[in-house]
CSV table of C-alpha atoms in Angstrom, one decimal:
chain,number,residue,atom,x,y,z
A,13,MET,CA,71.3,186.6,53.4
A,14,HIS,CA,68.1,184.7,52.4
A,15,ILE,CA,66.8,181.9,54.6
A,16,GLY,CA,63.7,179.7,54.7
A,17,LEU,CA,61.7,179.3,57.9
A,18,ILE,CA,59.4,176.5,58.7
A,19,GLY,CA,56.8,176.9,61.4
A,20,LEU,CA,55.2,180.3,61.9
A,21,GLY,CA,53.5,179.9,65.2
A,22,LYS,CA,53.9,181.9,68.2
A,23,MET,CA,57.7,181.9,68.2
A,24,GLY,CA,58.5,181.2,64.6
A,25,GLY,CA,56.3,184.1,63.1
A,26,ASN,CA,57.8,186.4,65.6
A,27,MET,CA,61.2,185.2,64.7
A,28,ARG,CA,60.6,185.9,60.9
A,29,THR,CA,59.5,189.5,61.8
A,30,ARG,CA,62.8,189.9,63.8
A,31,LEU,CA,64.9,188.8,61.1
A,32,ARG,CA,63.4,190.8,58.5
A,33,ASN,CA,63.6,193.8,60.8
A,34,ALA,CA,67.4,193.1,60.8
A,35,GLY,CA,67.8,193.0,57.0
A,36,ILE,CA,67.6,189.1,56.6
A,37,GLU,CA,65.4,188.1,53.8
A,38,VAL,CA,63.0,185.2,55.0
A,39,THR,CA,60.7,182.8,53.0
A,40,GLY,CA,58.4,181.2,55.5
A,41,PHE,CA,56.4,178.2,55.1
A,42,ASP,CA,53.3,177.2,57.2
A,43,ARG,CA,50.3,174.8,56.9
A,44,ASN,CA,48.4,177.7,57.9
A,45,PRO,CA,47.5,179.7,54.6
A,46,ASP,CA,46.9,182.9,56.6
A,47,VAL,CA,50.7,183.2,57.6
A,48,THR,CA,52.5,181.3,54.9
A,49,ASP,CA,54.7,183.1,52.2
A,50,VAL,CA,54.6,179.9,49.9
A,51,ALA,CA,52.1,177.3,49.3
A,52,THR,CA,54.2,174.2,49.5
A,53,LEU,CA,57.6,172.9,50.7
A,54,ASP,CA,58.7,172.5,47.4
A,55,ASP,CA,58.0,176.2,46.6
A,56,LEU,CA,60.0,177.2,49.6
A,57,VAL,CA,63.2,175.2,48.4
A,58,ALA,CA,62.7,176.6,44.9
A,59,ALA,CA,62.6,180.0,46.5
A,60,LEU,CA,65.9,180.0,48.4
A,61,PRO,CA,69.4,180.4,46.8
A,62,SER,CA,72.0,177.8,46.8
A,63,PRO,CA,73.5,176.8,49.4
A,64,ARG,CA,70.1,176.9,51.0
A,65,THR,CA,69.8,177.5,54.8
A,66,ILE,CA,66.2,176.4,56.2
A,67,TRP,CA,65.4,177.0,60.1
A,68,VAL,CA,62.8,174.3,61.4
A,69,MET,CA,60.6,175.7,64.2
A,70,VAL,CA,57.9,173.2,64.8
A,71,PRO,CA,56.8,171.0,67.7
A,72,ALA,CA,59.4,168.5,68.8
A,73,GLY,CA,58.7,164.8,68.2
A,74,GLN,CA,57.0,163.2,65.1
A,75,ILE,CA,56.3,166.6,63.4
A,76,THR,CA,60.0,167.6,63.6
A,77,ASP,CA,60.9,164.0,62.4
A,78,GLY,CA,58.5,164.3,59.4
A,79,VAL,CA,59.8,167.9,58.3
A,80,ILE,CA,63.4,166.7,58.5
A,81,ALA,CA,62.7,163.6,56.4
A,82,ASP,CA,60.8,165.9,53.9
A,83,LEU,CA,63.7,168.4,53.5
A,84,ASN,CA,66.2,165.6,53.3
A,85,GLU,CA,64.2,164.5,50.2
A,86,ARG,CA,64.3,167.8,48.6
A,87,LEU,CA,67.7,169.4,49.7
A,88,GLU,CA,71.2,169.0,48.0
A,89,ALA,CA,74.8,168.6,49.5
A,90,GLY,CA,76.1,172.0,51.1
A,91,ASP,CA,72.6,172.9,52.2
A,92,LEU,CA,72.0,173.7,55.8
A,93,ILE,CA,69.2,172.8,58.4
A,94,ILE,CA,68.8,174.5,61.6
A,95,GLU,CA,66.4,172.8,64.2
A,96,GLY,CA,65.3,175.3,66.7
A,97,GLY,CA,62.6,173.7,68.4
A,98,ASN,CA,62.6,171.9,71.9
A,99,SER,CA,63.8,168.4,70.7
A,100,ARG,CA,65.5,166.1,72.9
A,101,PHE,CA,69.4,166.2,72.1
A,102,THR,CA,69.4,162.4,71.2
A,103,GLU,CA,67.2,163.3,68.2
A,104,ASP,CA,69.9,165.7,66.9
A,105,PHE,CA,72.2,162.6,66.3
A,106,LYS,CA,69.6,161.0,64.4
A,107,HIS,CA,68.8,163.8,62.1
A,108,ALA,CA,72.5,164.8,61.5
A,109,GLU,CA,72.9,161.3,60.6
A,110,LEU,CA,70.2,161.1,58.2
A,111,LEU,CA,71.2,164.3,56.5
A,112,SER,CA,74.9,163.6,56.3
A,113,ALA,CA,74.3,160.8,53.9
A,114,LYS,CA,73.4,163.5,51.2
A,115,GLY,CA,76.2,166.0,52.5
A,116,ILE,CA,73.4,168.1,54.1
A,117,ASP,CA,74.8,170.1,57.2
A,118,TYR,CA,72.8,170.4,60.5
A,119,ILE,CA,72.9,172.7,63.5
A,120,ASP,CA,70.7,172.2,66.5
A,121,ALA,CA,69.6,175.4,68.2
A,122,GLY,CA,68.1,175.9,71.6
A,123,VAL,CA,65.9,179.0,71.8
A,124,SER,CA,65.0,180.9,74.7
A,125,GLY,CA,62.6,184.1,74.6
A,126,GLY,CA,58.9,182.7,74.2
A,127,VAL,CA,56.6,185.2,72.9
A,128,TRP,CA,58.7,188.1,74.0
A,129,GLY,CA,61.7,187.3,71.7
A,130,LEU,CA,60.5,189.9,68.9
A,131,GLU,CA,60.9,192.6,71.4
A,132,ASN,CA,63.7,191.4,73.6
A,133,GLY,CA,65.5,189.1,71.3
A,134,TYR,CA,66.2,185.3,71.9
A,135,GLY,CA,68.8,183.5,73.8
A,136,LEU,CA,70.5,181.0,71.8
A,137,MET,CA,72.4,177.8,72.5
A,138,VAL,CA,73.7,176.1,69.3
A,139,GLY,CA,75.3,172.7,68.4
A,140,GLY,CA,77.2,171.9,65.0
A,141,SER,CA,80.5,172.5,63.3
A,142,LYS,CA,82.3,175.8,63.9
A,143,ALA,CA,82.3,176.5,60.0
A,144,GLN,CA,78.5,176.1,59.7
A,145,VAL,CA,77.9,178.2,62.7
A,146,GLU,CA,80.0,181.0,61.3
A,147,ARG,CA,78.4,180.7,58.0
A,148,VAL,CA,74.8,181.9,59.5
A,149,MET,CA,76.0,183.9,62.4
A,150,PRO,CA,74.2,187.1,60.7
A,151,VAL,CA,71.0,185.0,61.4
A,152,PHE,CA,71.8,184.3,65.1
A,153,ASP,CA,73.1,188.1,65.6
A,154,ALA,CA,69.6,189.2,64.2
A,155,LEU,CA,67.8,186.8,66.8
A,156,ARG,CA,69.9,187.4,69.8
A,157,PRO,CA,69.3,190.4,72.4
A,158,GLU,CA,71.2,193.5,71.7
A,159,GLY,CA,74.6,193.9,73.7
A,160,PRO,CA,77.5,191.6,73.8
A,161,ARG,CA,77.1,188.3,71.8
A,162,GLU,CA,78.3,186.1,74.6
A,163,GLU,CA,75.6,187.4,76.7
A,164,GLY,CA,72.9,186.1,74.2
A,165,PHE,CA,74.6,183.4,72.3
A,166,VAL,CA,77.0,180.5,72.7
A,167,HIS,CA,78.2,178.0,70.5
A,168,VAL,CA,78.0,175.1,73.1
A,169,GLY,CA,79.7,172.3,71.0
A,170,GLU,CA,79.1,169.8,68.1
A,171,VAL,CA,75.8,168.5,67.2
A,172,GLY,CA,73.3,168.0,70.3
A,173,ALA,CA,75.0,170.4,72.5
A,174,GLY,CA,72.7,173.2,71.8
A,175,HIS,CA,69.5,171.3,72.7
A,176,TYR,CA,71.4,169.7,75.7
A,177,ALA,CA,72.0,173.2,76.9
A,178,LYS,CA,68.5,174.2,76.4
A,179,MET,CA,67.4,171.1,78.3
A,180,VAL,CA,69.2,172.0,81.4
A,181,HIS,CA,68.2,175.7,81.0
A,182,ASN,CA,64.6,174.8,81.1
A,183,GLY,CA,65.2,172.3,84.1
A,184,ILE,CA,66.6,175.4,85.9
A,185,GLU,CA,63.5,177.3,84.9
A,186,TYR,CA,61.1,174.7,86.3
A,187,ALA,CA,63.0,175.0,89.8
A,188,LEU,CA,63.0,179.0,89.6
A,189,MET,CA,59.3,179.2,88.7
A,190,GLN,CA,58.3,176.6,91.7
A,191,ALA,CA,60.4,178.6,94.1
A,192,TYR,CA,58.4,181.9,93.3
A,193,ALA,CA,55.1,180.1,93.2
A,194,GLU,CA,55.7,178.4,96.6
A,195,GLY,CA,56.5,181.8,98.1
A,196,PHE,CA,53.3,183.0,96.6
A,197,GLU,CA,51.2,180.5,98.2
A,198,LEU,CA,53.0,180.8,101.7
A,199,LEU,CA,52.4,184.7,101.6
A,200,GLU,CA,48.7,184.0,100.3
A,201,LYS,CA,48.2,181.8,103.3
A,202,ARG,CA,49.0,184.4,105.8
A,203,GLU,CA,46.4,187.1,104.8
A,204,ASP,CA,46.2,187.9,108.5
A,205,ILE,CA,49.7,189.5,108.3
A,206,ILE,CA,50.3,190.0,104.6
A,207,ARG,CA,47.9,192.5,103.2
A,208,ASP,CA,49.2,193.0,99.7
A,209,VAL,CA,50.8,190.0,98.1
A,210,PRO,CA,50.9,191.5,94.6
A,211,GLY,CA,52.8,194.6,96.0
A,212,THR,CA,55.3,192.3,97.9
A,213,PHE,CA,56.3,190.9,94.7
A,214,LYS,CA,56.4,194.0,92.9
A,215,ALA,CA,58.6,195.5,95.6
A,216,TRP,CA,61.3,192.7,95.0
A,217,GLN,CA,61.9,193.7,91.5
A,218,ARG,CA,64.6,196.3,92.3
A,219,GLY,CA,67.6,196.0,94.6
A,220,THR,CA,66.8,192.5,95.9
A,221,VAL,CA,68.6,189.3,95.2
A,222,VAL,CA,65.8,187.4,93.8
A,223,ARG,CA,64.9,190.0,91.2
A,224,SER,CA,64.7,188.5,87.6
A,225,TRP,CA,62.6,188.5,84.5
A,226,LEU,CA,60.4,185.6,85.8
A,227,LEU,CA,59.6,187.6,88.8
A,228,GLU,CA,58.7,190.6,86.3
A,229,LEU,CA,56.4,188.1,84.7
A,230,LEU,CA,54.8,186.9,88.0
A,231,VAL,CA,54.0,190.5,88.8
A,232,ARG,CA,52.6,191.2,85.5
A,233,ALA,CA,50.3,188.1,86.0
A,234,LEU,CA,49.3,189.4,89.2
A,235,ASP,CA,48.6,192.8,87.9
A,236,GLU,CA,46.0,191.0,85.5
A,237,ASP,CA,44.5,188.6,88.3
A,238,ASP,CA,45.5,189.6,91.7
A,239,ASP,CA,45.0,186.4,93.2
A,240,LEU,CA,45.1,184.2,90.2
A,241,SER,CA,41.6,183.0,91.1
A,242,GLU,CA,40.8,182.9,87.2
A,243,ILE,CA,43.3,180.2,86.5
A,244,GLU,CA,43.2,176.6,87.4
A,245,GLY,CA,46.3,175.2,89.1
A,246,TYR,CA,46.9,172.7,86.4
A,247,VAL,CA,50.5,172.6,84.9
A,248,GLU,CA,51.8,170.7,81.9
A,249,ASP,CA,55.4,169.9,81.1
A,250,SER,CA,56.9,170.0,77.7
A,251,GLY,CA,59.5,167.4,78.3
A,252,GLU,CA,62.9,169.2,79.1
A,253,GLY,CA,62.2,168.9,82.9
A,254,ARG,CA,62.0,165.1,82.8
A,255,TRP,CA,64.9,164.7,80.5
A,256,THR,CA,67.2,166.8,82.9
A,257,ILE,CA,66.4,164.6,85.4
A,258,GLU,CA,67.1,161.2,83.3
A,259,GLU,CA,70.3,162.9,82.4
A,260,ALA,CA,71.1,163.7,86.0
A,261,VAL,CA,70.3,160.2,87.0
A,262,ALA,CA,72.6,158.7,84.1
A,263,ASN,CA,75.5,160.7,85.2
A,264,ALA,CA,75.0,160.6,88.9
A,265,VAL,CA,74.3,164.3,89.3
A,266,PRO,CA,72.1,165.4,92.1
A,267,VAL,CA,69.3,167.5,90.9
A,268,PRO,CA,66.7,167.5,94.1
A,269,THR,CA,65.5,171.1,93.4
A,270,ILE,CA,64.7,170.4,89.8
A,271,SER,CA,63.4,167.0,90.6
A,272,ALA,CA,61.0,168.6,93.2
A,273,SER,CA,59.6,170.9,90.8
A,274,ILE,CA,58.7,168.3,88.0
A,275,PHE,CA,56.9,166.2,90.7
A,276,ALA,CA,55.1,169.3,91.8
A,277,ARG,CA,53.6,169.8,88.4
A,278,PHE,CA,52.3,166.0,88.3
A,279,VAL,CA,50.7,166.9,91.9
A,280,SER,CA,49.1,169.9,90.2
A,281,ARG,CA,46.9,167.3,87.9
A,282,GLN,CA,45.5,165.8,91.0
A,283,ASP,CA,44.9,168.7,93.5
A,284,ASP,CA,44.4,172.5,92.6
A,285,SER,CA,46.8,174.7,94.7
A,286,PRO,CA,47.7,178.5,94.9
A,287,ALA,CA,51.5,177.7,94.2
A,288,MET,CA,50.7,175.8,90.9
A,289,LYS,CA,48.3,178.7,89.7
A,290,ALA,CA,51.4,180.9,90.0
A,291,VAL,CA,53.5,178.3,87.8
A,292,ALA,CA,50.5,178.1,85.2
A,293,ALA,CA,50.3,181.8,85.2
A,294,LEU,CA,54.1,182.3,84.7
A,295,ARG,CA,54.1,179.7,81.8
A,296,ASN,CA,51.6,181.6,80.4
A,297,GLN,CA,53.3,185.0,80.6
A,298,PHE,CA,56.9,184.1,79.1
A,299,GLY,CA,55.6,181.4,76.7
A,300,GLY,CA,52.1,181.9,75.8
A,301,HIS,CA,51.3,178.4,77.1
A,302,ALA,CA,47.6,177.7,77.7
A,303,VAL,CA,46.1,178.0,81.0
A,304,LYS,CA,42.9,176.2,82.3
A,305,LYS,CA,40.4,178.7,83.5
A,306,SER,CA,38.8,178.2,86.9
A,307,ASP,CA,35.2,177.2,87.0
A,308,ASP,CA,34.6,178.9,90.2
């Protein structure tokens, strides 16, 4: 199988490598000449066999809209676009409608795994027709973690379902990170009793009910900076947490924990705190998200 991949940044570049390691031929395009395989989008389209499959892995919003529009002008009926960025699910309806007028198929893919996906594989949540999902299952199998397919991949439903599932996934992620972060701050506060905060988190990695990959990443962050003094407690949000809350309100579903976690991020932009240092460190560990270095 031979696919195109647009966007070769922190995740896209690693995805290209993982696919190639699994025997999938990949032609990548990026505006960065140091990483791209072809010089132009036209060259990418020309390099792919028909029917073409192109995975789009660029920032959500106007950039994704522009890439989809550019591909719509160049692709043909029977071709397929997989949109793997963190787009809001409502954008998928718009993209699919635009492409369907020319007979171009569309799959939305929620992708989790961050900068560790190359080594560990990516959790995949996809939306689209069963026929199109089956058509590119070798690509999904190459990207997902080893083990049973159903533990790393799900065909959630029709177009929009993949990004909806990823939105809820990220809302849950917000809440989990906030819980670890608040625990970190409380342990730090009682230095008269707790003499080894990093060691406490490290000891939770086996046998406890709070063990998780996020906990492992927090331990890694504390190994690098045992009191997180090098990080400013300022945390951005990429949108999914807000969208999860908006959906919860629209459907009368109470999500107090997720809501509290997003509001805590807003607080972080007003007042530095140990808890938000921990959240910032976690985002950097799993996603390579930038952190603000402390001026202290």
